[in-house]
Amino acid sequence: NVVYSHLADPTNFGDRLARHSPELQTGWLLTVERMLADFLLVQGGFQGPELARQQAAFDLLDKAEVLLGIGKERSGRGFERLLRRQSMVARLDEVWSRLPLQLRSRFRAPTRRLYDEIYADVRSHAYEHRLTGSGVRVEGEDGKLQSMDMESYVPSLVRAVRNSAHGLIEVLTSDRPQMRRDRALLATHDGRVPPQVGDLATLIAFALVADYERVIERTWLPQP
């Protein structure tokens, strides 16, 4: 209850003149509550349809992006950063170091395993003719194929698949820059989302609560 009360209302006062903002407070509270609801849906839905579990995991990562204060310039930027293996494994190791000694290895090992399995699964479902030794060839703004390393490709591809769930026709026909980018990514892959994304999303949610001070300070995410 103490952790929840701090995480649910870090707003205190809305600005440097100590004026309280009920809109800011309510928005934060609802975002935290919805993220926890998504957490429960993912954790409790392991025997349900995989598609429903993945949707809840995507929603959870969207809420985490908002709480971390990322994505104001371009929605999805924080979502993608949470899926970057190299920086996030190191960041989550920092969080797990705050846990009791006997629990640290029990969280560190699954963290590495989940990221490794997600990256391996995404690569295995990318079209073979687009693969390179270290990444995937994706169409650039100039219409030419450009090599994209897996550290950039996997988060962007998962986000593109997530966006396509809101309307594939729009992704395929829109001239908006984000839609063109998603379309180029989807053309490299069969669209299968690794089932481990749900487990990773709940692990990230737990890490947010475990280090809620940095969530409030907006310093939780590693620098890009």
Tab-separated table of C-alpha atoms in Angstrom:
chain	number	residue	atom	x	y	z
A	1	ASN	CA	0.000	0.000	0.000
A	2	VAL	CA	2.849	2.407	0.758
A	3	VAL	CA	4.569	1.654	-2.557
A	4	TYR	CA	1.291	1.989	-4.436
A	5	SER	CA	0.431	5.308	-2.787
A	6	HIS	CA	3.806	6.756	-3.788
A	7	LEU	CA	3.723	5.376	-7.318
A	8	ALA	CA	0.109	6.397	-7.864
A	9	ASP	CA	0.572	10.033	-6.862
A	10	PRO	CA	4.043	11.464	-7.417
A	11	THR	CA	2.525	14.656	-8.833
A	12	ASN	CA	2.173	16.446	-5.479
A	13	PHE	CA	1.872	19.932	-6.987
A	14	GLY	CA	1.506	20.712	-10.647
A	15	ASP	CA	4.202	23.354	-11.137
A	16	ARG	CA	7.004	25.284	-9.468
A	17	LEU	CA	4.487	27.688	-7.902
A	18	ALA	CA	2.984	24.770	-5.954
A	19	ARG	CA	-0.339	24.878	-7.758
A	20	HIS	CA	-2.046	21.519	-7.534
A	21	SER	CA	-3.263	19.937	-10.785
A	22	PRO	CA	-6.138	17.463	-10.243
A	23	GLU	CA	-6.031	16.563	-13.959
A	24	LEU	CA	-2.374	15.543	-13.714
A	25	GLN	CA	-2.991	13.601	-10.523
A	26	THR	CA	-6.031	11.772	-11.907
A	27	GLY	CA	-4.284	10.991	-15.180
A	28	TRP	CA	-1.315	9.465	-13.372
A	29	LEU	CA	-3.542	7.460	-11.028
A	30	LEU	CA	-5.605	6.020	-13.870
A	31	THR	CA	-2.507	5.142	-15.896
A	32	VAL	CA	-0.974	3.237	-12.971
A	33	GLU	CA	-4.234	1.417	-12.262
A	34	ARG	CA	-4.665	0.432	-15.905
A	35	MET	CA	-1.083	-0.795	-16.091
A	36	LEU	CA	-1.678	-2.985	-13.036
A	37	ALA	CA	-4.885	-4.281	-14.630
A	38	ASP	CA	-2.949	-5.191	-17.794
A	39	PHE	CA	-0.354	-6.888	-15.591
A	40	LEU	CA	-3.056	-9.075	-14.043
A	41	LEU	CA	-4.582	-9.858	-17.452
A	42	VAL	CA	-1.243	-11.059	-18.799
A	43	GLN	CA	-0.367	-13.049	-15.685
A	44	GLY	CA	-3.815	-14.585	-15.364
A	45	GLY	CA	-4.302	-15.279	-19.062
A	46	PHE	CA	-1.609	-17.894	-19.638
A	47	GLN	CA	-4.277	-20.475	-20.523
A	48	GLY	CA	-6.296	-18.057	-22.643
A	49	PRO	CA	-5.877	-17.032	-26.308
A	50	GLU	CA	-2.348	-15.872	-27.079
A	51	LEU	CA	-3.686	-12.906	-29.043
A	52	ALA	CA	-5.543	-11.536	-26.000
A	53	ARG	CA	-2.462	-11.956	-23.821
A	54	GLN	CA	-0.295	-10.141	-26.355
A	55	GLN	CA	-2.769	-7.276	-26.605
A	56	ALA	CA	-2.694	-6.842	-22.826
A	57	ALA	CA	1.119	-6.907	-22.928
A	58	PHE	CA	1.155	-4.203	-25.624
A	59	ASP	CA	-1.232	-2.082	-23.566
A	60	LEU	CA	0.970	-2.551	-20.500
A	61	LEU	CA	4.040	-1.303	-22.383
A	62	ASP	CA	2.050	1.683	-23.654
A	63	LYS	CA	1.124	2.606	-20.056
A	64	ALA	CA	4.750	2.184	-18.973
A	65	GLU	CA	5.811	4.570	-21.746
A	66	VAL	CA	3.423	7.217	-20.404
A	67	LEU	CA	4.557	6.776	-16.796
A	68	LEU	CA	8.184	7.104	-17.860
A	69	GLY	CA	7.473	10.366	-19.659
A	70	ILE	CA	8.682	9.092	-23.036
A	71	GLY	CA	6.926	9.397	-26.362
A	72	LYS	CA	5.568	12.943	-26.276
A	73	GLU	CA	7.375	13.773	-29.507
A	74	ARG	CA	6.583	10.430	-31.157
A	75	SER	CA	4.323	7.855	-29.587
A	76	GLY	CA	6.017	4.480	-29.326
A	77	ARG	CA	9.549	5.723	-28.673
A	78	GLY	CA	9.442	4.575	-25.035
A	79	PHE	CA	7.733	1.312	-26.032
A	80	GLU	CA	10.651	0.547	-28.342
A	81	ARG	CA	13.295	1.524	-25.798
A	82	LEU	CA	11.813	-0.960	-23.320
A	83	LEU	CA	12.483	-3.734	-25.841
A	84	ARG	CA	16.125	-2.847	-26.506
A	85	ARG	CA	18.025	-5.824	-25.174
A	86	GLN	CA	21.480	-4.429	-24.453
A	87	SER	CA	20.483	-1.293	-22.548
A	88	MET	CA	17.482	-2.841	-20.795
A	89	VAL	CA	19.284	-5.927	-19.508
A	90	ALA	CA	21.813	-3.618	-17.852
A	91	ARG	CA	19.061	-1.352	-16.489
A	92	LEU	CA	17.018	-4.234	-15.100
A	93	ASP	CA	20.144	-5.656	-13.470
A	94	GLU	CA	20.366	-2.351	-11.575
A	95	VAL	CA	16.787	-2.794	-10.382
A	96	TRP	CA	17.286	-6.422	-9.370
A	97	SER	CA	20.351	-5.412	-7.329
A	98	ARG	CA	17.895	-3.689	-4.967
A	99	LEU	CA	16.172	-6.995	-4.217
A	100	PRO	CA	17.148	-9.361	-1.393
A	101	LEU	CA	20.360	-11.201	-2.256
A	102	GLN	CA	18.734	-14.609	-2.746
A	103	LEU	CA	16.259	-13.199	-5.288
A	104	ARG	CA	18.664	-11.353	-7.569
A	105	SER	CA	19.774	-14.303	-9.684
A	106	ARG	CA	16.182	-15.505	-9.971
A	107	PHE	CA	15.289	-12.271	-11.760
A	108	ARG	CA	18.502	-11.738	-13.702
A	109	ALA	CA	18.429	-15.130	-15.415
A	110	PRO	CA	14.837	-14.806	-16.764
A	111	THR	CA	15.575	-11.250	-17.916
A	112	ARG	CA	18.389	-12.409	-20.183
A	113	ARG	CA	16.501	-15.493	-21.324
A	114	LEU	CA	13.370	-13.566	-22.313
A	115	TYR	CA	15.241	-10.925	-24.313
A	116	ASP	CA	17.375	-13.583	-26.031
A	117	GLU	CA	14.329	-15.704	-26.903
A	118	ILE	CA	12.380	-12.712	-28.239
A	119	TYR	CA	15.268	-11.636	-30.462
A	120	ALA	CA	15.847	-15.178	-31.711
A	121	ASP	CA	12.129	-15.668	-32.427
A	122	VAL	CA	11.816	-12.384	-34.356
A	123	ARG	CA	14.866	-13.222	-36.465
A	124	SER	CA	13.591	-16.733	-37.205
A	125	HIS	CA	10.332	-15.293	-38.598
A	126	ALA	CA	11.947	-12.569	-40.715
A	127	TYR	CA	11.988	-13.343	-44.429
A	128	GLU	CA	15.179	-15.152	-45.318
A	129	HIS	CA	15.978	-12.992	-48.337
A	130	ARG	CA	16.013	-9.891	-46.059
A	131	LEU	CA	18.395	-11.292	-43.439
A	132	THR	CA	22.001	-10.173	-43.053
A	133	GLY	CA	24.661	-11.563	-40.789
A	134	SER	CA	23.756	-9.164	-37.975
A	135	GLY	CA	20.324	-7.815	-38.861
A	136	VAL	CA	17.626	-7.311	-41.486
A	137	ARG	CA	17.420	-5.242	-44.677
A	138	VAL	CA	14.586	-2.693	-44.452
A	139	GLU	CA	13.448	-0.205	-47.073
A	140	GLY	CA	14.600	3.319	-46.253
A	141	GLU	CA	13.102	6.720	-47.076
A	142	ASP	CA	14.957	6.708	-50.394
A	143	GLY	CA	13.377	3.401	-51.417
A	144	LYS	CA	16.628	1.479	-51.090
A	145	LEU	CA	17.209	-1.442	-48.739
A	146	GLN	CA	19.292	-0.565	-45.705
A	147	SER	CA	20.725	-2.932	-43.118
A	148	MET	CA	19.175	-2.589	-39.661
A	149	ASP	CA	20.815	-4.281	-36.676
A	150	MET	CA	18.692	-6.519	-34.462
A	151	GLU	CA	18.925	-4.124	-31.509
A	152	SER	CA	17.002	-1.554	-33.565
A	153	TYR	CA	14.950	-3.929	-35.701
A	154	VAL	CA	13.267	-6.041	-33.012
A	155	PRO	CA	11.732	-3.169	-30.982
A	156	SER	CA	10.635	-1.355	-34.160
A	157	LEU	CA	9.126	-4.500	-35.686
A	158	VAL	CA	7.163	-5.416	-32.550
A	159	ARG	CA	5.836	-1.867	-32.339
A	160	ALA	CA	4.854	-1.945	-36.036
A	161	VAL	CA	2.927	-5.181	-35.499
A	162	ARG	CA	1.233	-3.586	-32.504
A	163	ASN	CA	0.233	-0.568	-34.629
A	164	SER	CA	-1.134	-2.781	-37.394
A	165	ALA	CA	-3.608	-4.286	-34.918
A	166	HIS	CA	-5.420	-0.933	-34.927
A	167	GLY	CA	-5.932	-0.991	-38.672
A	168	LEU	CA	-3.779	-2.813	-41.194
A	169	ILE	CA	-5.429	-1.051	-44.148
A	170	GLU	CA	-4.289	2.324	-42.820
A	171	VAL	CA	-0.735	1.047	-42.407
A	172	LEU	CA	-0.738	-0.270	-45.976
A	173	THR	CA	-2.202	2.846	-47.594
A	174	SER	CA	-1.307	5.890	-45.468
A	175	ASP	CA	1.434	8.316	-46.509
A	176	ARG	CA	2.147	9.376	-42.929
A	177	PRO	CA	5.860	8.910	-42.093
A	178	GLN	CA	5.117	6.551	-39.189
A	179	MET	CA	2.859	4.394	-41.363
A	180	ARG	CA	5.438	4.252	-44.161
A	181	ARG	CA	8.039	3.160	-41.612
A	182	ASP	CA	5.719	0.471	-40.218
A	183	ARG	CA	4.897	-0.726	-43.726
A	184	ALA	CA	8.581	-1.116	-44.571
A	185	LEU	CA	9.139	-3.143	-41.401
A	186	LEU	CA	6.094	-5.385	-41.886
A	187	ALA	CA	7.312	-6.226	-45.386
A	188	THR	CA	10.322	-8.004	-43.839
A	189	HIS	CA	8.483	-10.339	-41.460
A	190	ASP	CA	5.531	-12.722	-41.205
A	191	GLY	CA	4.057	-10.660	-38.343
A	192	ARG	CA	4.323	-13.263	-35.591
A	193	VAL	CA	4.898	-11.693	-32.177
A	194	PRO	CA	7.005	-13.820	-29.809
A	195	PRO	CA	4.838	-15.209	-26.991
A	196	GLN	CA	7.579	-14.228	-24.519
A	197	VAL	CA	6.667	-10.540	-24.950
A	198	GLY	CA	3.877	-11.002	-22.384
A	199	ASP	CA	6.239	-12.401	-19.771
A	200	LEU	CA	8.770	-9.654	-20.437
A	201	ALA	CA	6.098	-6.950	-20.106
A	202	THR	CA	5.113	-8.174	-16.637
A	203	LEU	CA	8.780	-8.320	-15.629
A	204	ILE	CA	9.177	-4.676	-16.697
A	205	ALA	CA	6.038	-3.672	-14.757
A	206	PHE	CA	7.459	-5.321	-11.647
A	207	ALA	CA	10.739	-3.441	-12.173
A	208	LEU	CA	8.868	-0.118	-12.376
A	209	VAL	CA	7.294	-0.724	-8.986
A	210	ALA	CA	10.583	-2.000	-7.549
A	211	ASP	CA	12.326	1.260	-8.472
A	212	TYR	CA	9.429	3.688	-8.337
A	213	GLU	CA	11.558	6.620	-7.134
A	214	ARG	CA	13.230	6.851	-10.541
A	215	VAL	CA	9.855	6.449	-12.250
A	216	ILE	CA	8.668	9.554	-10.416
A	217	GLU	CA	11.882	11.411	-11.280
A	218	ARG	CA	11.541	10.358	-14.940
A	219	THR	CA	15.050	8.869	-14.861
A	220	TRP	CA	14.090	5.180	-14.870
A	221	LEU	CA	14.853	4.461	-18.521
A	222	PRO	CA	18.490	4.219	-19.634
A	223	GLN	CA	19.673	6.922	-21.982
A	224	PRO	CA	19.200	6.020	-25.660
